[in-house]
PDB file of C-alpha atoms in Angstrom:
ATOM      1  CA  UNK A   1    -135.359 -75.406   5.914  1.00 45.00           C
ATOM      2  CA  UNK A   2    -136.742 -78.175   3.883  1.00 44.00           C
ATOM      3  CA  UNK A   3    -133.231 -79.763   3.207  1.00 45.00           C
ATOM      4  CA  UNK A   4    -132.604 -79.890   7.005  1.00 45.00           C
ATOM      5  CA  UNK A   5    -135.909 -81.696   7.478  1.00 44.00           C
ATOM      6  CA  UNK A   6    -135.062 -84.338   4.799  1.00 43.00           C
ATOM      7  CA  UNK A   7    -131.534 -84.945   6.138  1.00 43.00           C
ATOM      8  CA  UNK A   8    -132.974 -85.803   9.593  1.00 43.00           C
ATOM      9  CA  UNK A   9    -135.561 -88.314   8.103  1.00 42.00           C
ATOM     10  CA  UNK A  10    -133.235 -91.155   7.565  1.00 43.00           C
ATOM     11  CA  UNK A  11    -131.982 -91.335  11.078  1.00 43.00           C
ATOM     12  CA  UNK A  12    -135.435 -92.335  12.393  1.00 39.00           C
ATOM     13  CA  UNK A  13    -135.749 -95.075   9.912  1.00 39.00           C
ATOM     14  CA  UNK A  14    -132.463 -96.938  11.000  1.00 40.00           C
ATOM     15  CA  UNK A  15    -134.265 -98.909  13.693  1.00 39.00           C
ATOM     16  CA  UNK A  16    -135.289-102.159  12.294  1.00 43.00           C
ATOM     17  CA  UNK A  17    -136.951-103.732  15.366  1.00 45.00           C
ATOM     18  CA  UNK A  18    -139.559-102.522  17.669  1.00 46.00           C
ATOM     19  CA  UNK A  19    -138.925-105.020  20.477  1.00 49.00           C
ATOM     20  CA  UNK A  20    -135.112-104.764  20.602  1.00 48.00           C
ATOM     21  CA  UNK A  21    -135.176-108.759  21.123  1.00 70.00           C
ATOM     22  CA  UNK A  22    -132.947-110.785  18.858  1.00 89.00           C
ATOM     23  CA  UNK A  23    -134.595-113.487  16.731  1.00 94.00           C
ATOM     24  CA  UNK A  24    -133.930-117.121  18.028  1.00 96.00           C
ATOM     25  CA  UNK A  25    -131.217-119.013  16.282  1.00 97.00           C
ATOM     26  CA  UNK A  26    -133.568-121.005  14.008  1.00 97.00           C
ATOM     27  CA  UNK A  27    -135.161-117.915  12.568  1.00 97.00           C
ATOM     28  CA  UNK A  28    -131.739-116.163  12.358  1.00 97.00           C
ATOM     29  CA  UNK A  29    -130.320-118.832  10.216  1.00 98.00           C
ATOM     30  CA  UNK A  30    -133.325-119.332   7.997  1.00 98.00           C
ATOM     31  CA  UNK A  31    -133.462-115.525   7.351  1.00 98.00           C
ATOM     32  CA  UNK A  32    -129.672-115.338   6.686  1.00 97.00           C
ATOM     33  CA  UNK A  33    -130.226-118.094   4.005  1.00 97.00           C
ATOM     34  CA  UNK A  34    -133.056-115.953   2.620  1.00 97.00           C
ATOM     35  CA  UNK A  35    -130.866-112.899   2.352  1.00 97.00           C
ATOM     36  CA  UNK A  36    -127.931-114.848   0.601  1.00 97.00           C
ATOM     37  CA  UNK A  37    -130.156-116.278  -2.053  1.00 98.00           C
ATOM     38  CA  UNK A  38    -131.975-112.945  -2.640  1.00 97.00           C
ATOM     39  CA  UNK A  39    -128.580-111.282  -3.265  1.00 97.00           C
ATOM     40  CA  UNK A  40    -127.506-114.089  -5.608  1.00 98.00           C
ATOM     41  CA  UNK A  41    -130.794-113.680  -7.612  1.00 98.00           C
ATOM     42  CA  UNK A  42    -129.931-109.901  -7.930  1.00 97.00           C
ATOM     43  CA  UNK A  43    -126.529-110.654  -8.870  1.00 97.00           C
ATOM     44  CA  UNK A  44    -127.625-113.042 -11.479  1.00 97.00           C
ATOM     45  CA  UNK A  45    -129.767-110.178 -13.052  1.00 96.00           C
ATOM     46  CA  UNK A  46    -126.632-108.309 -13.738  1.00 96.00           C
ATOM     47  CA  UNK A  47    -124.618-111.154 -15.362  1.00 97.00           C
ATOM     48  CA  UNK A  48    -124.367-111.575 -19.102  1.00 96.00           C
ATOM     49  CA  UNK A  49    -121.570-114.430 -19.474  1.00 97.00           C
ATOM     50  CA  UNK A  50    -123.310-117.740 -19.778  1.00 97.00           C
ATOM     51  CA  UNK A  51    -120.365-119.364 -17.775  1.00 97.00           C
ATOM     52  CA  UNK A  52    -120.976-116.984 -14.829  1.00 97.00           C
ATOM     53  CA  UNK A  53    -124.544-117.508 -14.917  1.00 98.00           C
ATOM     54  CA  UNK A  54    -124.227-121.264 -14.687  1.00 97.00           C
ATOM     55  CA  UNK A  55    -121.801-121.061 -11.750  1.00 97.00           C
ATOM     56  CA  UNK A  56    -124.083-118.597  -9.912  1.00 98.00           C
ATOM     57  CA  UNK A  57    -127.229-120.659 -10.625  1.00 98.00           C
ATOM     58  CA  UNK A  58    -125.526-123.832  -9.343  1.00 97.00           C
ATOM     59  CA  UNK A  59    -124.833-121.930  -6.091  1.00 97.00           C
ATOM     60  CA  UNK A  60    -128.480-120.740  -5.887  1.00 98.00           C
ATOM     61  CA  UNK A  61    -129.719-124.259  -6.560  1.00 98.00           C
ATOM     62  CA  UNK A  62    -127.652-125.969  -3.851  1.00 97.00           C
ATOM     63  CA  UNK A  63    -128.592-123.312  -1.253  1.00 97.00           C
ATOM     64  CA  UNK A  64    -132.155-123.636  -2.125  1.00 98.00           C
ATOM     65  CA  UNK A  65    -132.147-127.529  -1.998  1.00 97.00           C
ATOM     66  CA  UNK A  66    -130.383-127.436   1.325  1.00 98.00           C
ATOM     67  CA  UNK A  67    -132.619-124.831   2.794  1.00 98.00           C
ATOM     68  CA  UNK A  68    -135.804-126.592   1.717  1.00 98.00           C
ATOM     69  CA  UNK A  69    -134.512-129.795   3.082  1.00 97.00           C
ATOM     70  CA  UNK A  70    -133.649-128.419   6.477  1.00 98.00           C
ATOM     71  CA  UNK A  71    -136.976-126.741   6.746  1.00 98.00           C
ATOM     72  CA  UNK A  72    -138.892-129.792   5.663  1.00 98.00           C
ATOM     73  CA  UNK A  73    -136.844-132.241   7.821  1.00 97.00           C
ATOM     74  CA  UNK A  74    -136.617-130.187  10.996  1.00 98.00           C
ATOM     75  CA  UNK A  75    -138.399-126.660  11.101  1.00 97.00           C
ATOM     76  CA  UNK A  76    -141.719-127.402   9.598  1.00 97.00           C
ATOM     77  CA  UNK A  77    -142.435-130.856  11.224  1.00 96.00           C
ATOM     78  CA  UNK A  78    -141.372-129.534  14.700  1.00 95.00           C
ATOM     79  CA  UNK A  79    -143.626-126.372  14.318  1.00 95.00           C
ATOM     80  CA  UNK A  80    -146.634-128.339  13.249  1.00 94.00           C
ATOM     81  CA  UNK A  81    -149.180-127.379  15.812  1.00 93.00           C
ATOM     82  CA  UNK A  82    -147.491-124.033  16.570  1.00 92.00           C
ATOM     83  CA  UNK A  83    -148.145-122.662  13.010  1.00 95.00           C
ATOM     84  CA  UNK A  84    -151.492-122.732  11.273  1.00 95.00           C
ATOM     85  CA  UNK A  85    -151.642-125.875   9.191  1.00 95.00           C
ATOM     86  CA  UNK A  86    -152.710-124.092   6.016  1.00 96.00           C
ATOM     87  CA  UNK A  87    -149.584-121.895   6.046  1.00 95.00           C
ATOM     88  CA  UNK A  88    -147.430-125.001   6.558  1.00 96.00           C
ATOM     89  CA  UNK A  89    -149.228-126.942   3.777  1.00 96.00           C
ATOM     90  CA  UNK A  90    -148.746-123.939   1.347  1.00 96.00           C
ATOM     91  CA  UNK A  91    -145.005-123.811   2.338  1.00 96.00           C
ATOM     92  CA  UNK A  92    -144.590-127.460   1.361  1.00 97.00           C
ATOM     93  CA  UNK A  93    -146.298-126.940  -1.903  1.00 97.00           C
ATOM     94  CA  UNK A  94    -144.312-123.875  -2.797  1.00 96.00           C
ATOM     95  CA  UNK A  95    -141.184-125.900  -2.034  1.00 97.00           C
ATOM     96  CA  UNK A  96    -142.273-128.546  -4.233  1.00 97.00           C
ATOM     97  CA  UNK A  97    -142.901-126.111  -7.054  1.00 97.00           C
ATOM     98  CA  UNK A  98    -139.397-124.595  -6.574  1.00 97.00           C
ATOM     99  CA  UNK A  99    -137.723-127.930  -6.637  1.00 98.00           C
ATOM    100  CA  UNK A 100    -139.515-128.806  -9.879  1.00 98.00           C
ATOM    101  CA  UNK A 101    -138.297-125.414 -11.536  1.00 98.00           C
ATOM    102  CA  UNK A 102    -134.905-125.989 -10.206  1.00 98.00           C
ATOM    103  CA  UNK A 103    -134.698-129.406 -11.777  1.00 98.00           C
ATOM    104  CA  UNK A 104    -135.969-127.976 -15.151  1.00 98.00           C
ATOM    105  CA  UNK A 105    -133.291-125.203 -15.145  1.00 98.00           C
ATOM    106  CA  UNK A 106    -130.586-127.780 -14.177  1.00 97.00           C
ATOM    107  CA  UNK A 107    -131.425-129.812 -17.313  1.00 97.00           C
ATOM    108  CA  UNK A 108    -130.669-126.666 -19.484  1.00 97.00           C
ATOM    109  CA  UNK A 109    -127.899-124.492 -20.247  1.00 96.00           C
ATOM    110  CA  UNK A 110    -127.522-120.567 -20.040  1.00 97.00           C
ATOM    111  CA  UNK A 111    -128.268-119.155 -23.549  1.00 95.00           C
ATOM    112  CA  UNK A 112    -131.097-121.676 -24.159  1.00 96.00           C
ATOM    113  CA  UNK A 113    -134.533-120.304 -24.736  1.00 96.00           C
ATOM    114  CA  UNK A 114    -136.313-119.516 -21.423  1.00 97.00           C
ATOM    115  CA  UNK A 115    -133.276-120.214 -19.139  1.00 98.00           C
ATOM    116  CA  UNK A 116    -132.971-116.734 -17.951  1.00 97.00           C
ATOM    117  CA  UNK A 117    -136.763-116.445 -17.717  1.00 97.00           C
ATOM    118  CA  UNK A 118    -136.948-119.512 -15.587  1.00 98.00           C
ATOM    119  CA  UNK A 119    -134.253-118.309 -13.252  1.00 98.00           C
ATOM    120  CA  UNK A 120    -136.080-114.997 -12.953  1.00 97.00           C
ATOM    121  CA  UNK A 121    -139.372-116.804 -12.183  1.00 97.00           C
ATOM    122  CA  UNK A 122    -137.679-119.007  -9.595  1.00 98.00           C
ATOM    123  CA  UNK A 123    -136.371-115.770  -7.897  1.00 97.00           C
ATOM    124  CA  UNK A 124    -139.859-114.195  -7.826  1.00 97.00           C
ATOM    125  CA  UNK A 125    -141.289-117.528  -6.501  1.00 95.00           C
ATOM    126  CA  UNK A 126    -138.756-117.619  -3.751  1.00 97.00           C
ATOM    127  CA  UNK A 127    -139.261-113.916  -2.908  1.00 96.00           C
ATOM    128  CA  UNK A 128    -143.001-114.769  -2.402  1.00 95.00           C
ATOM    129  CA  UNK A 129    -142.301-117.633  -0.258  1.00 96.00           C
ATOM    130  CA  UNK A 130    -139.854-115.646   1.866  1.00 97.00           C
ATOM    131  CA  UNK A 131    -142.380-112.844   2.366  1.00 96.00           C
ATOM    132  CA  UNK A 132    -144.949-115.541   3.595  1.00 94.00           C
ATOM    133  CA  UNK A 133    -142.563-116.727   6.030  1.00 96.00           C
ATOM    134  CA  UNK A 134    -141.170-113.573   7.319  1.00 97.00           C
ATOM    135  CA  UNK A 135    -144.331-111.157   7.291  1.00 96.00           C
ATOM    136  CA  UNK A 136    -146.013-110.228  10.545  1.00 96.00           C
ATOM    137  CA  UNK A 137    -148.266-113.247  11.391  1.00 95.00           C
ATOM    138  CA  UNK A 138    -146.423-115.310   9.110  1.00 96.00           C
ATOM    139  CA  UNK A 139    -144.682-118.728   9.746  1.00 97.00           C
ATOM    140  CA  UNK A 140    -141.600-117.256  11.585  1.00 97.00           C
ATOM    141  CA  UNK A 141    -143.838-114.891  13.780  1.00 96.00           C
ATOM    142  CA  UNK A 142    -146.120-117.818  14.671  1.00 96.00           C
ATOM    143  CA  UNK A 143    -143.088-120.051  15.452  1.00 96.00           C
ATOM    144  CA  UNK A 144    -141.734-117.421  17.768  1.00 96.00           C
ATOM    145  CA  UNK A 145    -144.939-117.357  19.759  1.00 95.00           C
ATOM    146  CA  UNK A 146    -144.849-121.122  20.158  1.00 92.00           C
ATOM    147  CA  UNK A 147    -143.323-123.364  22.857  1.00 91.00           C
ATOM    148  CA  UNK A 148    -140.596-124.860  20.667  1.00 92.00           C
ATOM    149  CA  UNK A 149    -136.879-123.976  21.720  1.00 96.00           C
ATOM    150  CA  UNK A 150    -135.859-122.291  18.548  1.00 97.00           C
ATOM    151  CA  UNK A 151    -132.401-121.789  19.668  1.00 97.00           C
ATOM    152  CA  UNK A 152    -131.943-125.590  20.208  1.00 97.00           C
ATOM    153  CA  UNK A 153    -133.586-126.119  16.912  1.00 97.00           C
ATOM    154  CA  UNK A 154    -131.258-123.726  15.384  1.00 97.00           C
ATOM    155  CA  UNK A 155    -128.472-125.880  16.325  1.00 98.00           C
ATOM    156  CA  UNK A 156    -129.980-128.778  14.677  1.00 98.00           C
ATOM    157  CA  UNK A 157    -130.697-126.893  11.533  1.00 98.00           C
ATOM    158  CA  UNK A 158    -127.168-125.574  11.473  1.00 98.00           C
ATOM    159  CA  UNK A 159    -125.549-129.045  11.782  1.00 98.00           C
ATOM    160  CA  UNK A 160    -127.800-130.479   9.117  1.00 98.00           C
ATOM    161  CA  UNK A 161    -127.111-127.612   6.796  1.00 97.00           C
ATOM    162  CA  UNK A 162    -123.407-128.295   7.039  1.00 97.00           C
ATOM    163  CA  UNK A 163    -123.909-131.933   6.522  1.00 97.00           C
ATOM    164  CA  UNK A 164    -125.978-131.485   3.416  1.00 97.00           C
ATOM    165  CA  UNK A 165    -123.781-128.754   1.923  1.00 95.00           C
ATOM    166  CA  UNK A 166    -120.868-131.130   2.270  1.00 94.00           C
ATOM    167  CA  UNK A 167    -122.796-134.146   0.651  1.00 94.00           C
ATOM    168  CA  UNK A 168    -124.772-132.229  -1.968  1.00 90.00           C
ATOM    169  CA  UNK A 169    -121.909-129.982  -2.751  1.00 79.00           C
ATOM    170  CA  UNK A 170    -119.572-132.915  -3.341  1.00 74.00           C
ATOM    171  CA  UNK A 171    -122.270-134.843  -5.506  1.00 72.00           C
ATOM    172  CA  UNK A 172    -122.551-131.679  -7.642  1.00 64.00           C
ATOM    173  CA  UNK A 173    -118.681-131.512  -8.055  1.00 60.00           C
ATOM    174  CA  UNK A 174    -118.814-135.028  -9.572  1.00 53.00           C
TER     175      UNK A 174
END
């Protein structure tokens, strides 16, 4: 009897949204970036080879640089007035802290003292930032309640991201 009750429980937890409405494109794209970077941080934790760590960290760094730039150039300024000022101000400061830590890590090599620790702390820092953007009442929730066309903004975010990935990715290869 108990086993039957346990097997039915997961079926109820599969529903992820209460409203059934899809997120607007801007939110969908930003959340997709979040999931990608989170998975890379998880993958990094499993690596032992310094060369693999460097390659993966470089992917993480590029993704975070591009993501923060599109948020700072497009999403945050256009949402000012829709989202509480304190939340946006904190998001900018968190971005700044992440950029500084990324720069520190980029000056190092895997295997150096504190390299892995700094990557781990960066991951925790990003996880905290993502939570603040995605939680109920957070930045994304407030943005969705505003008047801005988040689908049109999503198109601008997508185009800018592609442009930055091409230029920053090329710079990194040189």
